[in-house]
Amino acid sequence: MDITSDVTLNPVTEADKEAWLGLWAQYLIFYKADISDAVTELSWQRLLDPKEPMGCILARQGGKAVGFANHVQHRSTWTRGDYLYLEDLFVDPSVRGQGIGGKLIGALYELAAQAGFSRVYWHTHQTNSTAMLLYDRIGERSGFVHYQHLLNA
């Protein structure tokens, strides 16, 4: 039996705000990130705006929001098709291990394929070994190392 058979996946709507905010807060705690309320609100509005190259898929189990995948579409100089970047993936700890994270990523694969994108990709912290067990099964390590220089958040 598919353990994720009672999980539904849908793009977020305005009605999902409180559910998304609750999961988002847990996600930020996991990554020890401090994002201002103003940036969180701006991100939420962008996720809802069809003119923005962003979106979010929300996972529900038994009617309760249990996970999300925030994604960003962007052009590439390496391919004709756009890329879909999985920026944030979170599954509530109480339901981890049930395949919900994989189902969310699978939904992004489908979304990208339908749109003619060339790639879905994501990053994770090198200490996120639990998630990497999933990622190693459903994706390929690119071999690239991520660098950054922070300016303004």
PDB file of C-alpha atoms in Angstrom:
ATOM      1  CA  MET A   1       0.000   0.000   0.000  1.00  0.00           C
ATOM      2  CA  ASP A   2       1.200   3.514  -0.820  1.00  0.00           C
ATOM      3  CA  ILE A   3       1.822   5.219   2.510  1.00  0.00           C
ATOM      4  CA  THR A   4       1.308   8.600   0.871  1.00  0.00           C
ATOM      5  CA  SER A   5      -2.049   7.680  -0.678  1.00  0.00           C
ATOM      6  CA  ASP A   6      -3.915   9.937   1.740  1.00  0.00           C
ATOM      7  CA  VAL A   7      -1.680  12.906   0.919  1.00  0.00           C
ATOM      8  CA  THR A   8      -2.963  15.613  -1.408  1.00  0.00           C
ATOM      9  CA  LEU A   9      -0.736  18.114  -3.162  1.00  0.00           C
ATOM     10  CA  ASN A  10      -1.982  21.460  -4.435  1.00  0.00           C
ATOM     11  CA  PRO A  11      -0.619  24.907  -5.209  1.00  0.00           C
ATOM     12  CA  VAL A  12      -1.118  27.213  -2.240  1.00  0.00           C
ATOM     13  CA  THR A  13      -4.032  29.619  -2.147  1.00  0.00           C
ATOM     14  CA  GLU A  14      -4.681  32.611   0.088  1.00  0.00           C
ATOM     15  CA  ALA A  15      -6.689  30.298   2.366  1.00  0.00           C
ATOM     16  CA  ASP A  16      -3.490  28.306   3.091  1.00  0.00           C
ATOM     17  CA  LYS A  17      -1.592  31.217   4.614  1.00  0.00           C
ATOM     18  CA  GLU A  18      -1.814  30.213   8.289  1.00  0.00           C
ATOM     19  CA  ALA A  19      -0.959  26.590   7.499  1.00  0.00           C
ATOM     20  CA  TRP A  20       2.026  27.630   5.386  1.00  0.00           C
ATOM     21  CA  LEU A  21       3.196  30.113   8.033  1.00  0.00           C
ATOM     22  CA  GLY A  22       3.168  27.393  10.700  1.00  0.00           C
ATOM     23  CA  LEU A  23       5.275  25.072   8.557  1.00  0.00           C
ATOM     24  CA  TRP A  24       7.511  27.955   7.441  1.00  0.00           C
ATOM     25  CA  ALA A  25       8.248  28.825  11.076  1.00  0.00           C
ATOM     26  CA  GLN A  26       9.329  25.218  11.740  1.00  0.00           C
ATOM     27  CA  TYR A  27      11.485  25.265   8.608  1.00  0.00           C
ATOM     28  CA  LEU A  28      13.259  28.429   9.732  1.00  0.00           C
ATOM     29  CA  ILE A  29      13.895  26.914  13.170  1.00  0.00           C
ATOM     30  CA  PHE A  30      15.381  23.802  11.529  1.00  0.00           C
ATOM     31  CA  TYR A  31      17.833  25.947   9.534  1.00  0.00           C
ATOM     32  CA  LYS A  32      18.397  28.387  12.417  1.00  0.00           C
ATOM     33  CA  ALA A  33      17.346  31.199  10.083  1.00  0.00           C
ATOM     34  CA  ASP A  34      15.980  34.561  11.134  1.00  0.00           C
ATOM     35  CA  ILE A  35      13.763  35.948   8.382  1.00  0.00           C
ATOM     36  CA  SER A  36      11.864  39.141   9.104  1.00  0.00           C
ATOM     37  CA  ASP A  37       8.082  39.173   9.100  1.00  0.00           C
ATOM     38  CA  ALA A  38       8.237  41.669   6.216  1.00  0.00           C
ATOM     39  CA  VAL A  39      10.288  39.298   4.043  1.00  0.00           C
ATOM     40  CA  THR A  40       8.057  36.373   4.991  1.00  0.00           C
ATOM     41  CA  GLU A  41       4.968  38.363   3.960  1.00  0.00           C
ATOM     42  CA  LEU A  42       6.623  39.434   0.700  1.00  0.00           C
ATOM     43  CA  SER A  43       7.576  35.823  -0.027  1.00  0.00           C
ATOM     44  CA  TRP A  44       4.014  34.678   0.641  1.00  0.00           C
ATOM     45  CA  GLN A  45       2.626  37.287  -1.745  1.00  0.00           C
ATOM     46  CA  ARG A  46       5.133  36.261  -4.407  1.00  0.00           C
ATOM     47  CA  LEU A  47       4.196  32.594  -4.012  1.00  0.00           C
ATOM     48  CA  LEU A  48       0.568  33.526  -4.738  1.00  0.00           C
ATOM     49  CA  ASP A  49       1.200  35.970  -7.591  1.00  0.00           C
ATOM     50  CA  PRO A  50       0.814  34.281 -11.009  1.00  0.00           C
ATOM     51  CA  LYS A  51       3.082  36.983 -12.518  1.00  0.00           C
ATOM     52  CA  GLU A  52       5.961  35.926 -10.269  1.00  0.00           C
ATOM     53  CA  PRO A  53       8.254  33.049 -11.324  1.00  0.00           C
ATOM     54  CA  MET A  54       7.631  31.445  -7.937  1.00  0.00           C
ATOM     55  CA  GLY A  55       5.172  29.018  -6.469  1.00  0.00           C
ATOM     56  CA  CYS A  56       4.491  26.606  -3.654  1.00  0.00           C
ATOM     57  CA  ILE A  57       2.985  23.159  -3.465  1.00  0.00           C
ATOM     58  CA  LEU A  58       1.356  22.330  -0.149  1.00  0.00           C
ATOM     59  CA  ALA A  59       0.995  18.747   1.087  1.00  0.00           C
ATOM     60  CA  ARG A  60      -2.000  17.864   3.224  1.00  0.00           C
ATOM     61  CA  GLN A  61      -2.656  14.622   5.058  1.00  0.00           C
ATOM     62  CA  GLY A  62      -6.079  14.109   6.557  1.00  0.00           C
ATOM     63  CA  GLY A  63      -6.828  17.765   5.810  1.00  0.00           C
ATOM     64  CA  LYS A  64      -3.829  18.999   7.824  1.00  0.00           C
ATOM     65  CA  ALA A  65      -0.947  20.819   6.118  1.00  0.00           C
ATOM     66  CA  VAL A  66       2.145  18.667   6.625  1.00  0.00           C
ATOM     67  CA  GLY A  67       4.690  19.948   4.109  1.00  0.00           C
ATOM     68  CA  PHE A  68       5.546  22.353   1.341  1.00  0.00           C
ATOM     69  CA  ALA A  69       7.867  22.861  -1.599  1.00  0.00           C
ATOM     70  CA  ASN A  70       8.633  26.476  -2.536  1.00  0.00           C
ATOM     71  CA  HIS A  71      10.045  26.753  -6.046  1.00  0.00           C
ATOM     72  CA  VAL A  72      11.518  29.389  -8.342  1.00  0.00           C
ATOM     73  CA  GLN A  73      11.625  29.274 -12.127  1.00  0.00           C
ATOM     74  CA  HIS A  74      14.555  30.863 -13.938  1.00  0.00           C
ATOM     75  CA  ARG A  75      16.294  31.010 -17.293  1.00  0.00           C
ATOM     76  CA  SER A  76      19.567  29.294 -18.033  1.00  0.00           C
ATOM     77  CA  THR A  77      22.464  30.014 -20.348  1.00  0.00           C
ATOM     78  CA  TRP A  78      23.054  26.249 -20.667  1.00  0.00           C
ATOM     79  CA  THR A  79      19.728  25.035 -22.052  1.00  0.00           C
ATOM     80  CA  ARG A  80      16.694  26.177 -24.016  1.00  0.00           C
ATOM     81  CA  GLY A  81      14.311  25.221 -21.246  1.00  0.00           C
ATOM     82  CA  ASP A  82      14.060  27.009 -17.939  1.00  0.00           C
ATOM     83  CA  TYR A  83      15.155  25.494 -14.647  1.00  0.00           C
ATOM     84  CA  LEU A  84      12.959  24.886 -11.642  1.00  0.00           C
ATOM     85  CA  TYR A  85      14.807  25.512  -8.398  1.00  0.00           C
ATOM     86  CA  LEU A  86      13.400  23.830  -5.314  1.00  0.00           C
ATOM     87  CA  GLU A  87      14.282  26.561  -2.854  1.00  0.00           C
ATOM     88  CA  ASP A  88      12.572  25.273   0.274  1.00  0.00           C
ATOM     89  CA  LEU A  89      11.305  21.807   1.136  1.00  0.00           C
ATOM     90  CA  PHE A  90       9.844  20.966   4.522  1.00  0.00           C
ATOM     91  CA  VAL A  91       7.848  18.086   5.945  1.00  0.00           C
ATOM     92  CA  ASP A  92       6.478  18.200   9.488  1.00  0.00           C
ATOM     93  CA  PRO A  93       8.653  15.988  11.728  1.00  0.00           C
ATOM     94  CA  SER A  94       5.572  14.102  12.943  1.00  0.00           C
ATOM     95  CA  VAL A  95       5.004  12.620   9.465  1.00  0.00           C
ATOM     96  CA  ARG A  96       8.539  12.235   8.155  1.00  0.00           C
ATOM     97  CA  GLY A  97       9.487   8.880   6.719  1.00  0.00           C
ATOM     98  CA  GLN A  98       6.128   8.439   4.976  1.00  0.00           C
ATOM     99  CA  GLY A  99       7.297   9.516   1.519  1.00  0.00           C
ATOM    100  CA  ILE A 100       5.798  13.007   1.591  1.00  0.00           C
ATOM    101  CA  GLY A 101       9.061  14.779   0.727  1.00  0.00           C
ATOM    102  CA  GLY A 102       9.550  12.480  -2.252  1.00  0.00           C
ATOM    103  CA  LYS A 103       5.978  13.063  -3.341  1.00  0.00           C
ATOM    104  CA  LEU A 104       6.497  16.856  -3.202  1.00  0.00           C
ATOM    105  CA  ILE A 105       9.660  16.609  -5.294  1.00  0.00           C
ATOM    106  CA  GLY A 106       7.888  14.276  -7.713  1.00  0.00           C
ATOM    107  CA  ALA A 107       5.166  16.900  -8.140  1.00  0.00           C
ATOM    108  CA  LEU A 108       7.846  19.428  -9.048  1.00  0.00           C
ATOM    109  CA  TYR A 109       9.299  16.988 -11.588  1.00  0.00           C
ATOM    110  CA  GLU A 110       5.833  16.747 -13.166  1.00  0.00           C
ATOM    111  CA  LEU A 111       5.302  20.514 -13.089  1.00  0.00           C
ATOM    112  CA  ALA A 112       8.674  21.113 -14.739  1.00  0.00           C
ATOM    113  CA  ALA A 113       8.139  18.424 -17.388  1.00  0.00           C
ATOM    114  CA  GLN A 114       4.713  19.817 -18.311  1.00  0.00           C
ATOM    115  CA  ALA A 115       6.200  23.310 -18.658  1.00  0.00           C
ATOM    116  CA  GLY A 116       9.088  22.097 -20.817  1.00  0.00           C
ATOM    117  CA  PHE A 117      11.778  22.921 -18.267  1.00  0.00           C
ATOM    118  CA  SER A 118      15.209  21.351 -18.615  1.00  0.00           C
ATOM    119  CA  ARG A 119      16.051  20.738 -14.982  1.00  0.00           C
ATOM    120  CA  VAL A 120      14.835  20.592 -11.398  1.00  0.00           C
ATOM    121  CA  TYR A 121      17.548  21.197  -8.828  1.00  0.00           C
ATOM    122  CA  TRP A 122      18.025  22.012  -5.163  1.00  0.00           C
ATOM    123  CA  HIS A 123      20.594  22.432  -2.410  1.00  0.00           C
ATOM    124  CA  THR A 124      20.721  21.203   1.142  1.00  0.00           C
ATOM    125  CA  HIS A 125      23.069  21.720   4.031  1.00  0.00           C
ATOM    126  CA  GLN A 126      25.894  19.196   4.241  1.00  0.00           C
ATOM    127  CA  THR A 127      24.679  18.128   7.693  1.00  0.00           C
ATOM    128  CA  ASN A 128      21.151  17.307   6.487  1.00  0.00           C
ATOM    129  CA  SER A 129      21.992  13.613   6.216  1.00  0.00           C
ATOM    130  CA  THR A 130      18.425  12.359   6.658  1.00  0.00           C
ATOM    131  CA  ALA A 131      17.155  14.358   3.689  1.00  0.00           C
ATOM    132  CA  MET A 132      20.210  13.387   1.673  1.00  0.00           C
ATOM    133  CA  LEU A 133      19.168   9.724   1.908  1.00  0.00           C
ATOM    134  CA  LEU A 134      16.076  10.671  -0.105  1.00  0.00           C
ATOM    135  CA  TYR A 135      17.916  13.047  -2.425  1.00  0.00           C
ATOM    136  CA  ASP A 136      20.519  10.419  -3.305  1.00  0.00           C
ATOM    137  CA  ARG A 137      17.695   8.093  -4.431  1.00  0.00           C
ATOM    138  CA  ILE A 138      15.730  10.558  -6.554  1.00  0.00           C
ATOM    139  CA  GLY A 139      18.383  12.961  -7.856  1.00  0.00           C
ATOM    140  CA  GLU A 140      22.002  13.195  -8.865  1.00  0.00           C
ATOM    141  CA  ARG A 141      24.700  15.056  -6.991  1.00  0.00           C
ATOM    142  CA  SER A 142      26.017  17.660  -9.386  1.00  0.00           C
ATOM    143  CA  GLY A 143      29.489  17.847  -7.875  1.00  0.00           C
ATOM    144  CA  PHE A 144      29.263  21.612  -7.640  1.00  0.00           C
ATOM    145  CA  VAL A 145      30.029  23.430  -4.396  1.00  0.00           C
ATOM    146  CA  HIS A 146      27.770  26.321  -3.465  1.00  0.00           C
ATOM    147  CA  TYR A 147      29.394  29.699  -2.689  1.00  0.00           C
ATOM    148  CA  GLN A 148      27.689  32.916  -1.727  1.00  0.00           C
ATOM    149  CA  HIS A 149      28.322  36.511  -0.804  1.00  0.00           C
ATOM    150  CA  LEU A 150      25.507  38.112   1.174  1.00  0.00           C
ATOM    151  CA  LEU A 151      24.497  41.670   0.392  1.00  0.00           C
ATOM    152  CA  ASN A 152      21.026  42.639   1.640  1.00  0.00           C
ATOM    153  CA  ALA A 153      18.314  40.213   2.737  1.00  0.00           C
TER     154      ALA A 153
END
